[in-house]
């Protein structure tokens, strides 16, 4: 199953988004949170991101979803084409779409495509 | 420019950043999240410690150690950005280090920052200080100036580039969320880049004085 790592400035935001995605997509989707700095502050930690990737990686690839600024920059540093990819999507919506698709056993490019679709999803359109 | 030159550069840059920490944080408080000074101070302090704990065996290695430490130890955007710059410089730098070689490696560092942050000149970022510094360095090299003169020109170009960010509207980073309200403030990343270039010019003065002795 494709793993999903959430990179956020906030430990709470990353952890709660993982919990929300698990409640919708199922407990067996390998989701991992990398939020805040290693000492619990606001920011991004490469060590936490690498640890989360190891935790979520089952050999089928890992999708990274980042919130803002340094989260995006740090995530970009660890991408490996075809294996660890960064999605350019809204944090919550992209995570849910990716988690549901990963839970259905889809390969990495389909999980990324599902997350991408979430970017254009309108909440108030007719 | 030997290993000692690069270690002194990082030590002096760390010192400059420590002295101007509160100023950088004030700039960041105006248009960002008020952590630039604190983050960079911690990062460069860790760089000095890493260079003592693992003494580099070549100038390129000093840059790689500094870059990796900044990427790992700075929680804000400046960590990956400066870290990538120094790592790209380290990868491009040939030993022995000549002024043209340094200028080419510096250019590679600036390109790495632009690629990672996807920022262009005029976006109100550290690129607005680093790109003019790189151009000044390359031009000085072509004119056959001494390292001291070349680094001095690069530092002046970075300083002018940083001041030029004041009227700009931010298009990258946290400041971009402020829109028009970002106008009228110097970009903290450009300001810290000018400090790092200033430290470089300072080291070159020390080296030049040493030769006279």
mmCIF file of C-alpha atoms in Angstrom:
data_model
loop_
_atom_site.group_PDB
_atom_site.id
_atom_site.type_symbol
_atom_site.label_atom_id
_atom_site.label_comp_id
_atom_site.label_asym_id
_atom_site.label_seq_id
_atom_site.Cartn_x
_atom_site.Cartn_y
_atom_site.Cartn_z
ATOM 1 C CA UNK A 1 0.000 0.000 0.000
ATOM 2 C CA UNK A 2 1.201 3.533 -0.790
ATOM 3 C CA UNK A 3 2.274 5.462 2.310
ATOM 4 C CA UNK A 4 1.248 9.052 3.019
ATOM 5 C CA UNK A 5 3.303 11.508 5.075
ATOM 6 C CA UNK A 6 1.857 14.796 6.272
ATOM 7 C CA UNK A 7 4.413 17.577 6.680
ATOM 8 C CA UNK A 8 3.103 20.537 8.656
ATOM 9 C CA UNK A 9 4.416 23.451 10.699
ATOM 10 C CA UNK A 10 2.219 22.198 13.508
ATOM 11 C CA UNK A 11 2.515 18.816 15.261
ATOM 12 C CA UNK A 12 -1.156 19.022 16.235
ATOM 13 C CA UNK A 13 -2.359 19.800 12.720
ATOM 14 C CA UNK A 14 -0.384 16.895 11.211
ATOM 15 C CA UNK A 15 -1.501 14.417 13.902
ATOM 16 C CA UNK A 16 -5.178 15.416 13.751
ATOM 17 C CA UNK A 17 -5.218 15.285 9.946
ATOM 18 C CA UNK A 18 -3.767 11.763 10.132
ATOM 19 C CA UNK A 19 -6.502 10.824 12.630
ATOM 20 C CA UNK A 20 -9.222 12.300 10.394
ATOM 21 C CA UNK A 21 -7.890 10.501 7.294
ATOM 22 C CA UNK A 22 -7.689 7.188 9.207
ATOM 23 C CA UNK A 23 -11.273 7.533 10.372
ATOM 24 C CA UNK A 24 -12.415 7.954 6.763
ATOM 25 C CA UNK A 25 -9.987 5.786 4.788
ATOM 26 C CA UNK A 26 -9.421 3.020 7.306
ATOM 27 C CA UNK A 27 -6.865 2.187 9.960
ATOM 28 C CA UNK A 28 -4.625 0.109 7.692
ATOM 29 C CA UNK A 29 -3.600 2.996 5.381
ATOM 30 C CA UNK A 30 0.022 3.775 6.290
ATOM 31 C CA UNK A 31 -0.254 7.437 7.276
ATOM 32 C CA UNK A 32 2.431 9.212 9.288
ATOM 33 C CA UNK A 33 2.629 12.731 10.729
ATOM 34 C CA UNK A 34 5.724 14.965 10.585
ATOM 35 C CA UNK A 35 4.574 18.164 12.235
ATOM 36 C CA UNK A 36 6.560 20.898 13.973
ATOM 37 C CA UNK A 37 10.240 20.926 14.893
ATOM 38 C CA UNK A 38 12.058 18.124 16.728
ATOM 39 C CA UNK A 39 11.807 20.087 19.992
ATOM 40 C CA UNK A 40 8.054 20.620 19.649
ATOM 41 C CA UNK A 41 8.111 24.138 18.172
ATOM 42 C CA UNK A 42 6.448 25.589 15.093
ATOM 43 C CA UNK A 43 8.398 24.750 11.923
ATOM 44 C CA UNK A 44 9.666 21.768 9.969
ATOM 45 C CA UNK A 45 12.197 19.100 10.890
ATOM 46 C CA UNK A 46 13.988 17.038 8.273
ATOM 47 C CA UNK A 47 14.633 14.355 10.920
ATOM 48 C CA UNK A 48 10.909 14.030 11.676
ATOM 49 C CA UNK A 49 10.077 13.940 7.950
ATOM 50 C CA UNK A 50 12.617 11.177 7.310
ATOM 51 C CA UNK A 51 11.358 9.202 10.311
ATOM 52 C CA UNK A 52 7.739 9.500 9.102
ATOM 53 C CA UNK A 53 8.734 8.329 5.608
ATOM 54 C CA UNK A 54 10.391 5.234 7.109
ATOM 55 C CA UNK A 55 7.250 4.561 9.166
ATOM 56 C CA UNK A 56 4.874 4.917 6.191
ATOM 57 C CA UNK A 57 6.998 3.198 3.535
ATOM 58 C CA UNK A 58 5.772 -0.328 2.750
ATOM 59 C CA UNK A 59 7.751 -0.496 -0.495
ATOM 60 C CA UNK A 60 5.001 0.824 -2.775
ATOM 61 C CA UNK A 61 6.055 4.472 -2.613
ATOM 62 C CA UNK A 62 5.244 7.408 -0.378
ATOM 63 C CA UNK A 63 3.176 10.519 -1.099
ATOM 64 C CA UNK A 64 4.184 13.671 0.786
ATOM 65 C CA UNK A 65 1.587 16.352 1.515
ATOM 66 C CA UNK A 66 2.912 19.628 2.947
ATOM 67 C CA UNK A 67 1.196 22.738 4.289
ATOM 68 C CA UNK A 68 3.203 25.970 3.816
ATOM 69 C CA UNK A 69 6.644 27.464 3.235
ATOM 70 C CA UNK A 70 9.399 25.476 4.917
ATOM 71 C CA UNK A 71 7.240 22.325 4.977
ATOM 72 C CA UNK A 72 7.171 22.429 1.179
ATOM 73 C CA UNK A 73 10.906 23.202 0.956
ATOM 74 C CA UNK A 74 11.905 20.425 3.370
ATOM 75 C CA UNK A 75 9.613 17.924 1.630
ATOM 76 C CA UNK A 76 11.117 18.849 -1.743
ATOM 77 C CA UNK A 77 14.579 17.983 -0.405
ATOM 78 C CA UNK A 78 13.650 14.333 0.239
ATOM 79 C CA UNK A 79 11.683 13.482 -2.915
ATOM 80 C CA UNK A 80 12.933 10.601 -5.064
ATOM 81 C CA UNK A 81 11.327 10.444 -8.537
ATOM 82 C CA UNK A 82 8.875 7.577 -8.808
ATOM 83 C CA UNK A 83 9.247 6.571 -5.153
ATOM 84 C CA UNK A 84 8.768 9.554 -2.846
ATOM 85 C CA UNK A 85 6.685 12.288 -4.475
ATOM 86 C CA UNK A 86 5.305 15.597 -3.226
ATOM 87 C CA UNK A 87 1.691 16.501 -3.991
ATOM 88 C CA UNK A 88 0.730 20.127 -4.715
ATOM 89 C CA UNK A 89 -2.687 19.970 -3.045
ATOM 90 C CA UNK A 90 -4.793 21.420 -0.220
ATOM 91 C CA UNK A 91 -3.626 19.827 3.030
ATOM 92 C CA UNK A 92 -6.838 18.285 4.342
ATOM 93 C CA UNK A 93 -8.756 17.611 1.131
ATOM 94 C CA UNK A 94 -5.705 16.225 -0.658
ATOM 95 C CA UNK A 95 -4.907 13.954 2.300
ATOM 96 C CA UNK A 96 -8.405 12.462 2.433
ATOM 97 C CA UNK A 97 -8.516 11.851 -1.331
ATOM 98 C CA UNK A 98 -5.030 10.288 -1.308
ATOM 99 C CA UNK A 99 -5.742 8.136 1.770
ATOM 100 C CA UNK A 100 -8.973 6.715 0.356
ATOM 101 C CA UNK A 101 -7.268 5.888 -2.951
ATOM 102 C CA UNK A 102 -4.213 4.389 -1.228
ATOM 103 C CA UNK A 103 -6.549 2.316 0.959
ATOM 104 C CA UNK A 104 -8.102 0.821 -2.197
ATOM 105 C CA UNK A 105 -4.645 -0.491 -3.140
ATOM 106 C CA UNK A 106 -3.955 1.964 -5.987
ATOM 107 C CA UNK A 107 -0.358 2.573 -7.151
ATOM 108 C CA UNK A 108 1.547 5.780 -6.352
ATOM 109 C CA UNK A 109 0.681 7.677 -9.541
ATOM 110 C CA UNK A 110 -3.044 7.051 -8.986
ATOM 111 C CA UNK A 111 -2.827 8.184 -5.369
ATOM 112 C CA UNK A 112 -1.080 11.358 -6.550
ATOM 113 C CA UNK A 113 -3.723 11.870 -9.264
ATOM 114 C CA UNK A 114 -6.525 11.474 -6.703
ATOM 115 C CA UNK A 115 -4.896 14.054 -4.455
ATOM 116 C CA UNK A 116 -4.478 16.380 -7.452
ATOM 117 C CA UNK A 117 -8.196 16.127 -8.221
ATOM 118 C CA UNK A 118 -8.959 17.403 -4.744
ATOM 119 C CA UNK A 119 -7.376 20.735 -5.700
ATOM 120 C CA UNK A 120 -10.162 21.512 -8.178
ATOM 121 C CA UNK A 121 -12.985 20.212 -6.018
ATOM 122 C CA UNK A 122 -15.557 22.975 -5.396
ATOM 123 C CA UNK A 123 -17.482 23.012 -2.128
ATOM 124 C CA UNK A 124 -20.168 25.466 -3.184
ATOM 125 C CA UNK A 125 -20.494 24.816 -6.912
ATOM 126 C CA UNK A 126 -23.936 23.975 -8.291
ATOM 127 C CA UNK B 1 41.163 30.306 0.077
ATOM 128 C CA UNK B 2 41.895 27.281 2.242
ATOM 129 C CA UNK B 3 39.781 25.336 4.763
ATOM 130 C CA UNK B 4 40.568 27.944 7.406
ATOM 131 C CA UNK B 5 39.118 30.677 5.195
ATOM 132 C CA UNK B 6 35.766 28.875 4.989
ATOM 133 C CA UNK B 7 35.647 27.963 8.686
ATOM 134 C CA UNK B 8 36.372 31.611 9.570
ATOM 135 C CA UNK B 9 33.646 32.713 7.140
ATOM 136 C CA UNK B 10 31.067 30.578 8.961
ATOM 137 C CA UNK B 11 32.303 31.675 12.397
ATOM 138 C CA UNK B 12 32.147 35.357 11.432
ATOM 139 C CA UNK B 13 28.756 34.918 9.749
ATOM 140 C CA UNK B 14 27.490 33.236 12.929
ATOM 141 C CA UNK B 15 28.833 36.172 14.965
ATOM 142 C CA UNK B 16 27.182 38.743 12.656
ATOM 143 C CA UNK B 17 23.883 36.864 12.778
ATOM 144 C CA UNK B 18 24.063 36.626 16.587
ATOM 145 C CA UNK B 19 24.697 40.378 16.863
ATOM 146 C CA UNK B 20 21.859 41.186 14.438
ATOM 147 C CA UNK B 21 19.525 38.429 15.631
ATOM 148 C CA UNK B 22 16.953 40.763 17.154
ATOM 149 C CA UNK B 23 17.049 43.056 14.109
ATOM 150 C CA UNK B 24 16.380 40.090 11.764
ATOM 151 C CA UNK B 25 13.562 38.930 14.006
ATOM 152 C CA UNK B 26 12.063 42.448 14.023
ATOM 153 C CA UNK B 27 12.127 42.494 10.205
ATOM 154 C CA UNK B 28 10.454 39.075 10.219
ATOM 155 C CA UNK B 29 7.898 40.203 12.804
ATOM 156 C CA UNK B 30 6.722 42.871 10.334
ATOM 157 C CA UNK B 31 6.021 40.525 7.432
ATOM 158 C CA UNK B 32 6.637 36.940 8.595
ATOM 159 C CA UNK B 33 6.483 34.860 11.737
ATOM 160 C CA UNK B 34 9.230 36.561 13.763
ATOM 161 C CA UNK B 35 11.590 33.600 13.931
ATOM 162 C CA UNK B 36 14.212 34.361 11.270
ATOM 163 C CA UNK B 37 16.842 35.761 13.634
ATOM 164 C CA UNK B 38 16.374 33.054 16.249
ATOM 165 C CA UNK B 39 16.323 30.254 13.652
ATOM 166 C CA UNK B 40 19.436 31.449 11.833
ATOM 167 C CA UNK B 41 21.314 32.130 15.078
ATOM 168 C CA UNK B 42 20.623 28.583 16.243
ATOM 169 C CA UNK B 43 21.480 27.144 12.804
ATOM 170 C CA UNK B 44 24.808 28.963 12.427
ATOM 171 C CA UNK B 45 25.763 28.192 16.041
ATOM 172 C CA UNK B 46 25.185 24.513 15.195
ATOM 173 C CA UNK B 47 27.276 24.963 12.015
ATOM 174 C CA UNK B 48 30.243 26.256 14.067
ATOM 175 C CA UNK B 49 29.853 23.330 16.465
ATOM 176 C CA UNK B 50 29.673 20.813 13.585
ATOM 177 C CA UNK B 51 32.822 22.288 11.995
ATOM 178 C CA UNK B 52 34.629 21.833 15.338
ATOM 179 C CA UNK B 53 33.297 18.323 15.953
ATOM 180 C CA UNK B 54 34.044 17.138 12.406
ATOM 181 C CA UNK B 55 36.955 19.266 11.132
ATOM 182 C CA UNK B 56 36.614 19.475 7.324
ATOM 183 C CA UNK B 57 39.420 18.046 5.193
ATOM 184 C CA UNK B 58 38.686 20.307 2.199
ATOM 185 C CA UNK B 59 36.939 23.654 1.594
ATOM 186 C CA UNK B 60 34.115 21.851 -0.236
ATOM 187 C CA UNK B 61 33.562 19.660 2.813
ATOM 188 C CA UNK B 62 33.241 22.691 5.083
ATOM 189 C CA UNK B 63 30.421 23.938 2.831
ATOM 190 C CA UNK B 64 28.717 20.525 2.724
ATOM 191 C CA UNK B 65 28.871 20.193 6.531
ATOM 192 C CA UNK B 66 27.459 23.702 6.962
ATOM 193 C CA UNK B 67 24.683 23.095 4.432
ATOM 194 C CA UNK B 68 23.615 19.761 5.894
ATOM 195 C CA UNK B 69 23.623 21.185 9.432
ATOM 196 C CA UNK B 70 21.396 24.126 8.404
ATOM 197 C CA UNK B 71 18.937 21.801 6.637
ATOM 198 C CA UNK B 72 18.721 19.595 9.742
ATOM 199 C CA UNK B 73 18.750 22.219 12.480
ATOM 200 C CA UNK B 74 16.699 25.164 11.213
ATOM 201 C CA UNK B 75 12.946 24.687 11.446
ATOM 202 C CA UNK B 76 12.045 27.604 9.157
ATOM 203 C CA UNK B 77 12.369 28.044 5.401
ATOM 204 C CA UNK B 78 15.850 29.575 5.724
ATOM 205 C CA UNK B 79 17.266 26.144 6.718
ATOM 206 C CA UNK B 80 16.488 24.277 3.491
ATOM 207 C CA UNK B 81 17.242 27.413 1.419
ATOM 208 C CA UNK B 82 20.655 28.345 2.882
ATOM 209 C CA UNK B 83 21.414 24.649 3.399
ATOM 210 C CA UNK B 84 20.813 23.868 -0.275
ATOM 211 C CA UNK B 85 22.885 26.905 -1.281
ATOM 212 C CA UNK B 86 25.951 25.826 0.720
ATOM 213 C CA UNK B 87 25.597 22.199 -0.337
ATOM 214 C CA UNK B 88 25.351 23.163 -4.022
ATOM 215 C CA UNK B 89 28.384 25.435 -3.547
ATOM 216 C CA UNK B 90 30.285 22.578 -1.931
ATOM 217 C CA UNK B 91 29.438 20.205 -4.763
ATOM 218 C CA UNK B 92 30.592 22.737 -7.373
ATOM 219 C CA UNK B 93 33.779 23.908 -5.621
ATOM 220 C CA UNK B 94 37.138 22.686 -6.934
ATOM 221 C CA UNK B 95 40.229 22.407 -4.737
ATOM 222 C CA UNK B 96 42.440 24.488 -4.701
ATOM 223 C CA UNK B 97 39.906 27.297 -4.523
ATOM 224 C CA UNK B 98 40.471 30.184 -6.930
ATOM 225 C CA UNK B 99 38.382 33.354 -7.137
ATOM 226 C CA UNK B 100 36.778 32.321 -10.469
ATOM 227 C CA UNK B 101 36.113 28.868 -8.970
ATOM 228 C CA UNK B 102 34.492 30.442 -5.916
ATOM 229 C CA UNK B 103 32.365 32.732 -8.110
ATOM 230 C CA UNK B 104 31.156 29.770 -10.192
ATOM 231 C CA UNK B 105 30.345 27.743 -7.057
ATOM 232 C CA UNK B 106 28.507 30.731 -5.546
ATOM 233 C CA UNK B 107 26.442 30.993 -8.723
ATOM 234 C CA UNK B 108 25.590 27.267 -8.396
ATOM 235 C CA UNK B 109 24.426 27.970 -4.833
ATOM 236 C CA UNK B 110 22.155 30.802 -5.957
ATOM 237 C CA UNK B 111 20.688 28.602 -8.712
ATOM 238 C CA UNK B 112 19.948 25.902 -6.088
ATOM 239 C CA UNK B 113 18.060 28.425 -3.921
ATOM 240 C CA UNK B 114 16.060 29.629 -6.923
ATOM 241 C CA UNK B 115 15.219 26.064 -7.914
ATOM 242 C CA UNK B 116 14.130 24.982 -4.428
ATOM 243 C CA UNK B 117 12.167 28.103 -3.514
ATOM 244 C CA UNK B 118 10.973 28.793 -7.062
ATOM 245 C CA UNK B 119 11.627 32.488 -6.425
ATOM 246 C CA UNK B 120 12.718 34.986 -9.055
ATOM 247 C CA UNK B 121 14.365 38.411 -8.665
ATOM 248 C CA UNK B 122 11.725 40.928 -7.522
ATOM 249 C CA UNK B 123 9.755 38.418 -5.410
ATOM 250 C CA UNK B 124 11.140 40.042 -2.195
ATOM 251 C CA UNK B 125 13.292 37.122 -1.044
ATOM 252 C CA UNK B 126 16.952 36.348 -0.313
ATOM 253 C CA UNK B 127 17.395 35.995 -4.112
ATOM 254 C CA UNK B 128 17.161 39.800 -4.352
ATOM 255 C CA UNK B 129 20.405 40.017 -2.343
ATOM 256 C CA UNK B 130 22.120 36.826 -3.535
ATOM 257 C CA UNK B 131 21.659 37.276 -7.293
ATOM 258 C CA UNK B 132 23.241 40.774 -7.479
ATOM 259 C CA UNK B 133 26.065 39.539 -5.209
ATOM 260 C CA UNK B 134 26.710 36.645 -7.574
ATOM 261 C CA UNK B 135 26.722 38.978 -10.592
ATOM 262 C CA UNK B 136 29.132 41.356 -8.840
ATOM 263 C CA UNK B 137 31.424 38.456 -7.961
ATOM 264 C CA UNK B 138 31.498 37.164 -11.540
ATOM 265 C CA UNK B 139 32.089 40.668 -12.942
ATOM 266 C CA UNK B 140 34.894 41.333 -10.450
ATOM 267 C CA UNK B 141 36.507 38.044 -11.412
ATOM 268 C CA UNK B 142 36.398 38.974 -15.089
ATOM 269 C CA UNK B 143 38.002 42.325 -14.274
ATOM 270 C CA UNK B 144 40.809 40.503 -12.490
ATOM 271 C CA UNK B 145 40.209 42.091 -9.079
ATOM 272 C CA UNK B 146 41.642 40.675 -5.833
ATOM 273 C CA UNK B 147 39.441 38.452 -3.629
ATOM 274 C CA UNK B 148 39.125 41.308 -1.134
ATOM 275 C CA UNK B 149 37.868 43.741 -3.815
ATOM 276 C CA UNK B 150 35.576 41.102 -5.341
ATOM 277 C CA UNK B 151 34.015 40.092 -2.000
ATOM 278 C CA UNK B 152 33.657 43.737 -0.994
ATOM 279 C CA UNK B 153 31.731 44.439 -4.204
ATOM 280 C CA UNK B 154 29.576 41.346 -3.673
ATOM 281 C CA UNK B 155 28.778 42.477 -0.112
ATOM 282 C CA UNK B 156 27.832 45.977 -1.300
ATOM 283 C CA UNK B 157 25.652 44.487 -4.057
ATOM 284 C CA UNK B 158 23.910 42.232 -1.510
ATOM 285 C CA UNK B 159 23.356 45.174 0.842
ATOM 286 C CA UNK B 160 21.881 47.308 -1.964
ATOM 287 C CA UNK B 161 19.808 44.346 -3.152
ATOM 288 C CA UNK B 162 18.453 43.845 0.350
ATOM 289 C CA UNK B 163 17.477 47.523 0.707
ATOM 290 C CA UNK B 164 15.819 47.331 -2.716
ATOM 291 C CA UNK B 165 13.331 44.787 -1.295
ATOM 292 C CA UNK B 166 11.739 47.495 0.901
ATOM 293 C CA UNK B 167 9.270 48.818 -1.726
ATOM 294 C CA UNK B 168 8.593 45.362 -3.167
ATOM 295 C CA UNK B 169 5.412 43.382 -2.677
ATOM 296 C CA UNK B 170 6.168 39.819 -1.549
ATOM 297 C CA UNK B 171 5.252 37.056 -3.949
ATOM 298 C CA UNK B 172 6.889 34.148 -2.079
ATOM 299 C CA UNK B 173 6.925 32.816 1.443
ATOM 300 C CA UNK B 174 4.836 33.757 4.444
ATOM 301 C CA UNK B 175 5.026 37.470 3.571
ATOM 302 C CA UNK B 176 3.115 36.820 0.328
ATOM 303 C CA UNK B 177 -0.029 36.179 2.386
ATOM 304 C CA UNK B 178 0.122 39.815 3.495
ATOM 305 C CA UNK B 179 -0.174 41.189 -0.048
ATOM 306 C CA UNK B 180 0.121 45.008 -0.079
ATOM 307 C CA UNK B 181 0.958 45.065 3.645
ATOM 308 C CA UNK B 182 4.336 43.512 2.834
ATOM 309 C CA UNK B 183 5.345 46.753 1.048
ATOM 310 C CA UNK B 184 7.618 49.079 3.034
ATOM 311 C CA UNK B 185 9.571 46.406 4.934
ATOM 312 C CA UNK B 186 13.007 45.001 4.174
ATOM 313 C CA UNK B 187 12.916 41.255 3.489
ATOM 314 C CA UNK B 188 14.545 39.401 6.422
ATOM 315 C CA UNK B 189 16.031 36.724 4.139
ATOM 316 C CA UNK B 190 17.649 39.343 1.927
ATOM 317 C CA UNK B 191 18.951 41.094 5.063
ATOM 318 C CA UNK B 192 20.545 37.899 6.427
ATOM 319 C CA UNK B 193 22.052 37.162 2.998
ATOM 320 C CA UNK B 194 23.680 40.608 3.086
ATOM 321 C CA UNK B 195 25.104 39.787 6.559
ATOM 322 C CA UNK B 196 26.591 36.513 5.298
ATOM 323 C CA UNK B 197 28.169 38.305 2.302
ATOM 324 C CA UNK B 198 29.418 41.025 4.661
ATOM 325 C CA UNK B 199 31.142 38.349 6.746
ATOM 326 C CA UNK B 200 32.755 37.000 3.565
ATOM 327 C CA UNK B 201 34.204 40.424 2.748
ATOM 328 C CA UNK B 202 35.421 40.679 6.340
ATOM 329 C CA UNK B 203 37.295 37.381 6.120
ATOM 330 C CA UNK B 204 38.916 38.509 2.876
ATOM 331 C CA UNK B 205 40.172 41.638 4.689
ATOM 332 C CA UNK B 206 41.705 39.455 7.398
ATOM 333 C CA UNK B 207 43.383 37.262 4.759
ATOM 334 C CA UNK B 208 44.729 40.300 2.881
ATOM 335 C CA UNK B 209 46.124 41.766 6.116
ATOM 336 C CA UNK B 210 47.743 38.443 6.952
ATOM 337 C CA UNK B 211 49.575 38.472 3.607
ATOM 338 C CA UNK B 212 50.914 41.960 4.321
ATOM 339 C CA UNK B 213 52.194 40.786 7.746
#
